[in-house]
mmCIF file of C-alpha atoms and ligand atoms in Angstrom:
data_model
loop_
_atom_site.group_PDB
_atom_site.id
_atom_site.type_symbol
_atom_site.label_atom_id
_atom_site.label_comp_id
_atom_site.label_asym_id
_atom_site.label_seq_id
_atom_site.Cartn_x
_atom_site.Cartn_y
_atom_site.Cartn_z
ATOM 1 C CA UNK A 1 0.000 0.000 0.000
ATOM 2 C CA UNK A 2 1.284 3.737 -0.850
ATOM 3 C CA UNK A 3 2.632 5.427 1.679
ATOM 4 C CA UNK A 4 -0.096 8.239 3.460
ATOM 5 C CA UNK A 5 0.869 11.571 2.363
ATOM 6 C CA UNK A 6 -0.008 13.326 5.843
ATOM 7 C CA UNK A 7 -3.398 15.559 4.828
ATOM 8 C CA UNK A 8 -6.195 15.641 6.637
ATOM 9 C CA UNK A 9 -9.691 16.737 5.695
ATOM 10 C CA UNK A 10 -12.208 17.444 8.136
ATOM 11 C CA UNK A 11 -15.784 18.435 6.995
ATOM 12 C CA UNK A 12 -16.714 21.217 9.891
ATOM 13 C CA UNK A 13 -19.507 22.494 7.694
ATOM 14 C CA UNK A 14 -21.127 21.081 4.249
ATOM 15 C CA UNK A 15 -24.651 23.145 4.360
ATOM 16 C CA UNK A 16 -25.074 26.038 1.413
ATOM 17 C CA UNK A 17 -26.857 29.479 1.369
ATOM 18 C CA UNK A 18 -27.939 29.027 4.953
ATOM 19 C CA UNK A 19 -27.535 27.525 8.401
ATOM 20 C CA UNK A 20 -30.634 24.671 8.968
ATOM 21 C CA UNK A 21 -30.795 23.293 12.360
ATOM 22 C CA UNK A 22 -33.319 20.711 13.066
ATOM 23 C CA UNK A 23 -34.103 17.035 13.168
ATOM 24 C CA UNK A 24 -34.203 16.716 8.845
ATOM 25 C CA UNK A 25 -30.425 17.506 8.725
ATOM 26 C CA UNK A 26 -28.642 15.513 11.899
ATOM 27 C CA UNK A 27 -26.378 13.435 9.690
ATOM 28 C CA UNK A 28 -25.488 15.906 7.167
ATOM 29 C CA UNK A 29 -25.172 18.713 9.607
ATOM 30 C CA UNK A 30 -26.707 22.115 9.144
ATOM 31 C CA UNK A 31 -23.796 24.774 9.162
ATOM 32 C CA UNK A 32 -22.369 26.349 6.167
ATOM 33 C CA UNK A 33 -19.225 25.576 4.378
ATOM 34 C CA UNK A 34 -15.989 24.875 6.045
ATOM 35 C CA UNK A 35 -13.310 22.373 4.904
ATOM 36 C CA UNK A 36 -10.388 22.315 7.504
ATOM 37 C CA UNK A 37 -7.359 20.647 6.087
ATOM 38 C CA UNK A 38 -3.870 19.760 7.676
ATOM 39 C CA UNK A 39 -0.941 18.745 6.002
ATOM 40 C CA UNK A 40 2.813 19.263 7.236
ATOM 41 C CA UNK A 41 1.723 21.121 10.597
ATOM 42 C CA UNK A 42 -0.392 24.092 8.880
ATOM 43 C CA UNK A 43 -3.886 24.562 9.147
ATOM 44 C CA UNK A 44 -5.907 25.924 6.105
ATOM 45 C CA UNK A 45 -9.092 26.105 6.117
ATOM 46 C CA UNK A 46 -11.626 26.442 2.552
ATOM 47 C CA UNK A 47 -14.368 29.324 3.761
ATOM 48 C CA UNK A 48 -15.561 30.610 6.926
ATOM 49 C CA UNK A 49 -19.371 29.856 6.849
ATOM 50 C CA UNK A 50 -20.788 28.808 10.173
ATOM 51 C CA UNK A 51 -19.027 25.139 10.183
ATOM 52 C CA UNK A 52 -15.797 27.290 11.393
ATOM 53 C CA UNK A 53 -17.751 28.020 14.494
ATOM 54 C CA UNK A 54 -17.023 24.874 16.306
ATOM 55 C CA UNK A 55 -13.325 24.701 15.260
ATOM 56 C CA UNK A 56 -12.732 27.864 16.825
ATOM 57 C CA UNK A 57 -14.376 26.952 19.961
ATOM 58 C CA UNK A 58 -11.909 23.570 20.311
ATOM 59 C CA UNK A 59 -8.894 25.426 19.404
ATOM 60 C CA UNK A 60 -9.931 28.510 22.127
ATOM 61 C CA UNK A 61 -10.548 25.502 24.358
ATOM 62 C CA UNK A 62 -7.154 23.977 23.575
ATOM 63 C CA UNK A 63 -5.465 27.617 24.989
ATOM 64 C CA UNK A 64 -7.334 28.207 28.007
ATOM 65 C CA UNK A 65 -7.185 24.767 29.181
ATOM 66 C CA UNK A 66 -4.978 24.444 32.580
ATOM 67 C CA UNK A 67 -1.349 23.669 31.364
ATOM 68 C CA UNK A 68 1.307 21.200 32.822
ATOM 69 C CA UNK A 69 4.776 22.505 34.245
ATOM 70 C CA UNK A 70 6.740 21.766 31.499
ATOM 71 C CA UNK A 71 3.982 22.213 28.306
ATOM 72 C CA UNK A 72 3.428 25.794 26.777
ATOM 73 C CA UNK A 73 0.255 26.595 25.199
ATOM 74 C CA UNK A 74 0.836 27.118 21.332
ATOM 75 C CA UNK A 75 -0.100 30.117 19.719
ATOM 76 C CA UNK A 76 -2.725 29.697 16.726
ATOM 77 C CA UNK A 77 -1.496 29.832 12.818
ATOM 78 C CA UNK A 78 -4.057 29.379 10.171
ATOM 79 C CA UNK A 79 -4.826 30.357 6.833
ATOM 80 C CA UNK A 80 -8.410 30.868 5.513
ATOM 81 C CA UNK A 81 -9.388 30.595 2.018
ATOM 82 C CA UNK A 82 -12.494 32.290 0.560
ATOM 83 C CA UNK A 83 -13.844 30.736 -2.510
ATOM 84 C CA UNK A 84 -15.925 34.380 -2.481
ATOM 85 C CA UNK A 85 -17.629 36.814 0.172
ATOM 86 C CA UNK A 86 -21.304 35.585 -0.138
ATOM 87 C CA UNK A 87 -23.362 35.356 3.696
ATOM 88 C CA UNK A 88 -23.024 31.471 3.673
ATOM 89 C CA UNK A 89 -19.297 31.626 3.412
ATOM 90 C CA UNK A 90 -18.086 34.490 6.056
ATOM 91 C CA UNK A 91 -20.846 34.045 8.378
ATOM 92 C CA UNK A 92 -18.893 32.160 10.770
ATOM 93 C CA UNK A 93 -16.056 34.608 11.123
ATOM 94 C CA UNK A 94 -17.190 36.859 13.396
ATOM 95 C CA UNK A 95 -18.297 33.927 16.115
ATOM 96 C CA UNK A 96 -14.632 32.695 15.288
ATOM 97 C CA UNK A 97 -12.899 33.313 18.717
ATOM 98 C CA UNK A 98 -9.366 32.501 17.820
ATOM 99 C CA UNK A 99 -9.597 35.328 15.421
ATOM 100 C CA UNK A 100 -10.026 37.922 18.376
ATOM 101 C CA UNK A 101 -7.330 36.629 20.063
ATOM 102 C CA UNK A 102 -3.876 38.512 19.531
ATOM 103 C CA UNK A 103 -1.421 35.257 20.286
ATOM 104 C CA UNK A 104 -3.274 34.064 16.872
ATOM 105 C CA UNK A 105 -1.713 34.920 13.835
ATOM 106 C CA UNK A 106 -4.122 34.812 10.862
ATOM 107 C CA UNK A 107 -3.947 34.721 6.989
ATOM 108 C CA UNK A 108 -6.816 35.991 4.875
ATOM 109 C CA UNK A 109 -7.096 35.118 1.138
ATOM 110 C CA UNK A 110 -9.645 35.899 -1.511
ATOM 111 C CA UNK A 111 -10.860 36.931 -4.505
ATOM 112 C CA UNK A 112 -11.272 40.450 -5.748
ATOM 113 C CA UNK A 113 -15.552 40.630 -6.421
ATOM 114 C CA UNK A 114 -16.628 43.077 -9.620
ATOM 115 C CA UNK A 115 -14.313 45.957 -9.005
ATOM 116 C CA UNK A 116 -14.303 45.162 -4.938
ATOM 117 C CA UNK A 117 -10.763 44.125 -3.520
ATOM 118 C CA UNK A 118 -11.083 41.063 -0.936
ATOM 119 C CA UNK A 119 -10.663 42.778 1.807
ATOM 120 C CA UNK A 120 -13.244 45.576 1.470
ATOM 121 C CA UNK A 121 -15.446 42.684 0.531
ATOM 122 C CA UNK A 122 -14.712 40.966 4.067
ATOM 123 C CA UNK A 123 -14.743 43.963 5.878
ATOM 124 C CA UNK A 124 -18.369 44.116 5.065
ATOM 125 C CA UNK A 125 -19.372 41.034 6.215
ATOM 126 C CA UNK A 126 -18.156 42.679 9.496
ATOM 127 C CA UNK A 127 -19.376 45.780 10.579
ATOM 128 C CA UNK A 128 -21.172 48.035 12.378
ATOM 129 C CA UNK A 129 -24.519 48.664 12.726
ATOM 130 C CA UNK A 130 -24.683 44.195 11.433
ATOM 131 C CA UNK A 131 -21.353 43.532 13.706
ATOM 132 C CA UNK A 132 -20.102 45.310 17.246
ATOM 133 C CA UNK A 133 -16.479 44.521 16.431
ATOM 134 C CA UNK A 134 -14.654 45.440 12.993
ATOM 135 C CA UNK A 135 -12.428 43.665 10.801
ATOM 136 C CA UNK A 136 -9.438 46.167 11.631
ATOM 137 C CA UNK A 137 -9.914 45.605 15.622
ATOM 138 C CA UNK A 138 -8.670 42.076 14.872
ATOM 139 C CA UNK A 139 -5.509 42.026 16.405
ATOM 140 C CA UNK A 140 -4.759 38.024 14.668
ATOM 141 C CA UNK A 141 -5.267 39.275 11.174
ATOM 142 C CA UNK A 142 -1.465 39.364 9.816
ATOM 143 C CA UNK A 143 -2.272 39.079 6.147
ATOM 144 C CA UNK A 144 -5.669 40.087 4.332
ATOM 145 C CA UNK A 145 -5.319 40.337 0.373
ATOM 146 C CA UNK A 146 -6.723 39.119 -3.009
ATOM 147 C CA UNK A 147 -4.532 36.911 -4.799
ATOM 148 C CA UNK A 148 -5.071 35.722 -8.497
ATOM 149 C CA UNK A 149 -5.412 32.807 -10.142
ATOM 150 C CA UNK A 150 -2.021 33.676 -12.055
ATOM 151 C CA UNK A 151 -0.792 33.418 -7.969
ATOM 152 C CA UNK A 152 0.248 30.052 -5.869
ATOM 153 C CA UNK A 153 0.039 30.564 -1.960
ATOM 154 C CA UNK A 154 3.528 28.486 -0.973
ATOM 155 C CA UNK A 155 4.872 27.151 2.739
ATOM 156 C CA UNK A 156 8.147 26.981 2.548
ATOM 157 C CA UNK A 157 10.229 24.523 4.389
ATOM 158 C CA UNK A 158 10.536 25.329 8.294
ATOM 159 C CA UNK A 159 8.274 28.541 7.375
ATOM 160 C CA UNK A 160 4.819 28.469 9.639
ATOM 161 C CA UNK A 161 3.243 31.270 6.824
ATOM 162 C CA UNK A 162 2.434 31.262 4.134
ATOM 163 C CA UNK A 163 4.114 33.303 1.076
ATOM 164 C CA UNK A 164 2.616 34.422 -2.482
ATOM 165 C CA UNK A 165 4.290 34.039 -5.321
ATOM 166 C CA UNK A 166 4.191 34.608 -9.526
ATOM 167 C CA UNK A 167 3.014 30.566 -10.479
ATOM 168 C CA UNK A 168 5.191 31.025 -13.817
ATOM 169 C CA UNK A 169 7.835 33.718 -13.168
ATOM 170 C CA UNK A 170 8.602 32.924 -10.037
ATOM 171 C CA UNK A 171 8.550 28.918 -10.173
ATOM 172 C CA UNK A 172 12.306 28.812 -9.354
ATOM 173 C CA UNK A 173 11.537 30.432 -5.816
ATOM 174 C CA UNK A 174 9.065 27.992 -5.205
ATOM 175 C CA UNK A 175 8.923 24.582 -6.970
ATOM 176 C CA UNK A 176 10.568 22.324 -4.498
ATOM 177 C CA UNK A 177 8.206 23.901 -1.287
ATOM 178 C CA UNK A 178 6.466 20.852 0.339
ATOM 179 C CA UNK A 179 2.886 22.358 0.685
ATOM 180 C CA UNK A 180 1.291 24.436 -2.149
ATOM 181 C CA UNK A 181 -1.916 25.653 -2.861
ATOM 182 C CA UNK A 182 -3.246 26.938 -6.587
ATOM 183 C CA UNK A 183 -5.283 29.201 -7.148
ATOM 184 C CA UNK A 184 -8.379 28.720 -9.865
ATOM 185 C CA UNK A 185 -11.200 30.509 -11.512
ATOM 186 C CA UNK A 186 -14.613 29.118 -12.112
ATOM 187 C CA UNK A 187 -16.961 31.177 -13.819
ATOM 188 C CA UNK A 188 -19.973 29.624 -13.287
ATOM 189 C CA UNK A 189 -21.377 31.474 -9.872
ATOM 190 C CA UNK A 190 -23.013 35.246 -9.735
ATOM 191 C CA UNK A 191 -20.983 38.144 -9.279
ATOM 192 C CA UNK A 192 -17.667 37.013 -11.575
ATOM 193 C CA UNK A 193 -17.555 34.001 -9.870
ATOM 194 C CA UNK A 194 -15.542 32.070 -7.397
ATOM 195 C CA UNK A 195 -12.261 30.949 -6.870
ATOM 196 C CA UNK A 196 -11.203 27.383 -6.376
ATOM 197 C CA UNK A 197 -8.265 25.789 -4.561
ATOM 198 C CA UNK A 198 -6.233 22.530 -5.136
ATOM 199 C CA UNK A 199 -3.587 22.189 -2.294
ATOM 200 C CA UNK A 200 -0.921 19.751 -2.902
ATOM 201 C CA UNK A 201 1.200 18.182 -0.061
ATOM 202 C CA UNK A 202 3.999 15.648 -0.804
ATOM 203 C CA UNK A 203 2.219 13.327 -3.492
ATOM 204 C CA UNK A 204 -1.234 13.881 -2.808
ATOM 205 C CA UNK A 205 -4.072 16.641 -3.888
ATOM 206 C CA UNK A 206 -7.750 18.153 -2.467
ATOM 207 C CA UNK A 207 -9.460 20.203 -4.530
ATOM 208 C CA UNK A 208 -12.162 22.370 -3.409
ATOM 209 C CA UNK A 209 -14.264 23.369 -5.740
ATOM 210 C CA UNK A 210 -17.582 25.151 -4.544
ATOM 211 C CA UNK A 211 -20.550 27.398 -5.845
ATOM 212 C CA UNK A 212 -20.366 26.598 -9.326
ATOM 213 C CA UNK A 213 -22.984 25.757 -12.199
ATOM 214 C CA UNK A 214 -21.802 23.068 -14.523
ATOM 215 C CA UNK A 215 -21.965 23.308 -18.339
ATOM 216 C CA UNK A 216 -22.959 21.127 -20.680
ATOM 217 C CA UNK A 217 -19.926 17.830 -21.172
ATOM 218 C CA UNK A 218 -18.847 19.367 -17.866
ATOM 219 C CA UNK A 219 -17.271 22.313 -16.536
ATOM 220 C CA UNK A 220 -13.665 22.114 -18.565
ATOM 221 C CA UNK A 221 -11.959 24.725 -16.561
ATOM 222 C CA UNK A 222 -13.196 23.020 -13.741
ATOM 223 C CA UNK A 223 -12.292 19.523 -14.740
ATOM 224 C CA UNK A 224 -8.843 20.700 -15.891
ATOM 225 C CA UNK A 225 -8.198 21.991 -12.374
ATOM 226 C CA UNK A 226 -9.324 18.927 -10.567
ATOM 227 C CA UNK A 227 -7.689 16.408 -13.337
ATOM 228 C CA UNK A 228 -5.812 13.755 -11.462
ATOM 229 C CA UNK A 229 -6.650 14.761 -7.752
ATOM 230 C CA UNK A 230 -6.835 12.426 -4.634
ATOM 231 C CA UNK A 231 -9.942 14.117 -3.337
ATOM 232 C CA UNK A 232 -12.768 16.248 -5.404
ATOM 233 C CA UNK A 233 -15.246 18.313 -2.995
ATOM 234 C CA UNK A 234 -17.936 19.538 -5.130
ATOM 235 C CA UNK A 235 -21.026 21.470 -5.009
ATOM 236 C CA UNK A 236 -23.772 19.535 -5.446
ATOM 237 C CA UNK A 237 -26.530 21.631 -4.236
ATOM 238 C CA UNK A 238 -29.390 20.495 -6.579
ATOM 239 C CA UNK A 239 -31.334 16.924 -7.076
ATOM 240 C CA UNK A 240 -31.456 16.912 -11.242
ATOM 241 C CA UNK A 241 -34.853 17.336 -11.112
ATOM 242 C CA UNK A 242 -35.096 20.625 -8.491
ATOM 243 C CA UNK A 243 -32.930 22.515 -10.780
ATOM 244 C CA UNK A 244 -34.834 21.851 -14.449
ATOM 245 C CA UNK A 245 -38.114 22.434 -12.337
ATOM 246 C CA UNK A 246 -40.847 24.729 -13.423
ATOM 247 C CA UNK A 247 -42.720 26.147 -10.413
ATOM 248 C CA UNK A 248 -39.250 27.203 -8.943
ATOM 249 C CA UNK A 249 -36.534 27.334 -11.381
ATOM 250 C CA UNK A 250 -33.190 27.346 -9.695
ATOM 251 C CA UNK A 251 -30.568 26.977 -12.955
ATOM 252 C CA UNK A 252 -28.587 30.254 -13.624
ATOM 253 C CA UNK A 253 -27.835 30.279 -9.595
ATOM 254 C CA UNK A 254 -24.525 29.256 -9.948
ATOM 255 C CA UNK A 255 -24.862 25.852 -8.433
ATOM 256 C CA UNK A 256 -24.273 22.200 -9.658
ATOM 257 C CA UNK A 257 -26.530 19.346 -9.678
ATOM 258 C CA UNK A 258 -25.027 15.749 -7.892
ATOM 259 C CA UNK A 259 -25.015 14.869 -11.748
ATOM 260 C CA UNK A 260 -22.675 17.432 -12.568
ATOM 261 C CA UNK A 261 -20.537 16.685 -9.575
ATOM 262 C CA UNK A 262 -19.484 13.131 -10.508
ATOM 263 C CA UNK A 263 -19.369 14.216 -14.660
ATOM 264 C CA UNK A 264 -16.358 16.426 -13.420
ATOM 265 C CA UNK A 265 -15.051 13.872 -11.370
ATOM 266 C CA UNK A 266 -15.560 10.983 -13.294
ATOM 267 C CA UNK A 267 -13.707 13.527 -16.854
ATOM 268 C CA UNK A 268 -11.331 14.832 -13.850
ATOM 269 C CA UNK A 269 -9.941 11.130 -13.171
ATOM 270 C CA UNK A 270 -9.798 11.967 -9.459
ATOM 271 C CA UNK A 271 -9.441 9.454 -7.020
ATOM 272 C CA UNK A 272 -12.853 9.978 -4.412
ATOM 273 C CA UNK A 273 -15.717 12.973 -4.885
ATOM 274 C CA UNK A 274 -17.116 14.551 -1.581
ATOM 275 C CA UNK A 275 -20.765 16.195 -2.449
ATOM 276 C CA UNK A 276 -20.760 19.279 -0.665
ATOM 277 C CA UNK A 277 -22.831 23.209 -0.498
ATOM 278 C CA UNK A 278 -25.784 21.588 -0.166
ATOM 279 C CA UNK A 279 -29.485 22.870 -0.633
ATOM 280 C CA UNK A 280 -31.211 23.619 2.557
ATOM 281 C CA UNK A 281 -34.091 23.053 1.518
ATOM 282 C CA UNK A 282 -32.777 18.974 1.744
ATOM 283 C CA UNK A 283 -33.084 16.239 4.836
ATOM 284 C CA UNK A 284 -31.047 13.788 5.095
ATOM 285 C CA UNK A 285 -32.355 11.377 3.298
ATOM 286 C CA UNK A 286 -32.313 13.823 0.397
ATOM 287 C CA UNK A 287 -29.090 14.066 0.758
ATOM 288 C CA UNK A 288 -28.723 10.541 0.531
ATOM 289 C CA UNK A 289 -30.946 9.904 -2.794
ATOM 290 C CA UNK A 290 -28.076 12.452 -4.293
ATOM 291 C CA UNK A 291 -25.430 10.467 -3.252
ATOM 292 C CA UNK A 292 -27.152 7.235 -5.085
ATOM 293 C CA UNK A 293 -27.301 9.073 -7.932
ATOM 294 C CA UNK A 294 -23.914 10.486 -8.079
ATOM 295 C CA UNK A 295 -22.412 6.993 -7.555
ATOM 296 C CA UNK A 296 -24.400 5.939 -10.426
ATOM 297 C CA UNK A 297 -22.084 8.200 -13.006
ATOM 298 C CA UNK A 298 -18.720 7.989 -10.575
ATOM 299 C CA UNK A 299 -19.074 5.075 -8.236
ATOM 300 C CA UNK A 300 -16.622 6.364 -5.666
ATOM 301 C CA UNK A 301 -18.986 9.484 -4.529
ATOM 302 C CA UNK A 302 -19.180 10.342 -0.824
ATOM 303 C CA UNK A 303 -21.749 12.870 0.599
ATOM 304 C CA UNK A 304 -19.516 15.445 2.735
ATOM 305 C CA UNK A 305 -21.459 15.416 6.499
ATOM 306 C CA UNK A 306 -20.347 17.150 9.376
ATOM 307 C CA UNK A 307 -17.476 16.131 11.035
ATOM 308 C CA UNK A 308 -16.206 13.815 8.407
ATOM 309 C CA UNK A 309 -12.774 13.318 8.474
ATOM 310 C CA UNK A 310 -10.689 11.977 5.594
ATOM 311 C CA UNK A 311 -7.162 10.872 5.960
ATOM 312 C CA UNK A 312 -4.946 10.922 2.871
HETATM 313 ZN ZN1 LIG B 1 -22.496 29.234 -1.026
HETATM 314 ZN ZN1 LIG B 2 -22.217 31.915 -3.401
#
């Protein structure tokens, strides 16, 4: 058996638009998007919707907890992606509490929206009269900044942050850092659309690819992104037959069917799909009847729940 490569995925929230607590979504889980993932002692995590809420309370947990005589509580480094600065994706931030605390040390990354820079996009998510505390007051936030999809976010070796680099001019600075994360652009979501992320550590690959209507033979920026990666999470908010329907029609949103989903895994030749961003509207066993169908075009199909953990 290959050796592991040392990444680990954990599901904190798989839920899209909004938050739906209540008996139809126990398995699934009903917070918005958040993908934590660990590789080579860094901590990323893929959106800040309200899944990030219960991270944040483990890690502030983790420093206040009594210490022994000899161990030394460890000061927080993460980096948060934002596929894009819609409700169901910053939501969680400000209930975050490592961000508020200044022994955390924070990176920010995101895409520029229209003609709005990242972080005046963030910033608005958090503000007053919607928000007591702003954006600025955060004492953890070291980085905040749009990068492109012409950029790769790099951790060097021995470096705890992460650094931005040129992906073509600059390749010689980079190319033999152990953890890398690329930056790509999918068109089909409101607003310009949203950024996805493939993060490669040692020999292995997670893409996150979220918010995004498929086309017709599949999404080929998409699938060209994912090709060849160990694990595909994929929206899949729609069954086929809620998004062609005519009382409510739902296509133009900038969301995939499960269909969709496993067409861009299956053309993608990834290894495992994770259905993820899904309708709220859906119980569990929904949720379920998607995954059936999924598996019916790309057999190895998962449907992302809360607190799913995946070990690569
Ligand atoms: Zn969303
Ligand atoms: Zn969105």
């Amino acid at each position: 058996m290959a050796r592991k490569a040392g990444i680990v995925v954990r599901f904190r929230g798989v839920r899209g638009s909004h938050p739906v607590p209540g008996p139809r979504t126990v398995r699934y889980g009903g917070n918005t998007s958040c993908v934590e993932v660990q590789a080579g002692g860094h901590r990323i995590l893929l959106d800040a919707g309200t899944g990030i809420i219960s991270l944040g309370d483990e890690l502030f947990q983790a420093q206040a907890a009594p210490q022994g005589e000899t161990a030394v509580a460890e000061s927080i480094v993460l980096t948060i992606l934002f596929s894009h600065t819609h409700y169901d994706h910053t939501q969680g931030l400000p209930f975050f509490k490592p961000i508020f605390l200044p022994s955390t040390t924070c990176f920010l990354f995101g895409p520029k929206t229209l003609e709005l820079p990242f972080e005046e996009g963030l910033r608005r998510a958090m503000v007053s009269p919607y928000f007591p505390v702003n954006l600025e007051d955060l004492q953890s936030v070291r980085v905040l900044r749009s990068v492109k999809p012409s950029e790769v976010i790099v951790f060097q070796e021995g470096s705890m942050y992460p650094e931005v680099y040129n992906a073509t001019r600059e390749r010689h600075l980079y190319q033999n850092a152990p953890l890398k994360v690329w930056v790509g652009h999918s068109l089909g979501h409101p607003d310009g659309g949203v950024y996805m992320y493939r993060i490669e550590y040692r020999n292995a690959a997670v893409v996150y690819v979220t918010d995004t209507e498929g086309y017709v033979g599949g999404d080929r920026r998409v699938i060209q992104f994912a090709r060849g990666a160990d694990v595909l999470i994929h929206d899949s908010q729609y069954m086929p037959e809620d998004y062609t329907a005519s009382v409510y029609p739902v296509q133009g949103f900038g969301h995939s069917t499960c269909e969709m989903a496993a067409e861009v895994a299956r053309a993608a030749g990834v290894q495992r799909l994770y259905l993820f961003h899904y309708d709220p509207q859906y119980s569990d066993e929904q949720i379920d009847a998607m995954v059936e169908r999924a598996r019916s075009i790309f057999p190895n199909t998962t449907g992302a729940y809360e607190g799913l953990t995946v070990e690569l």
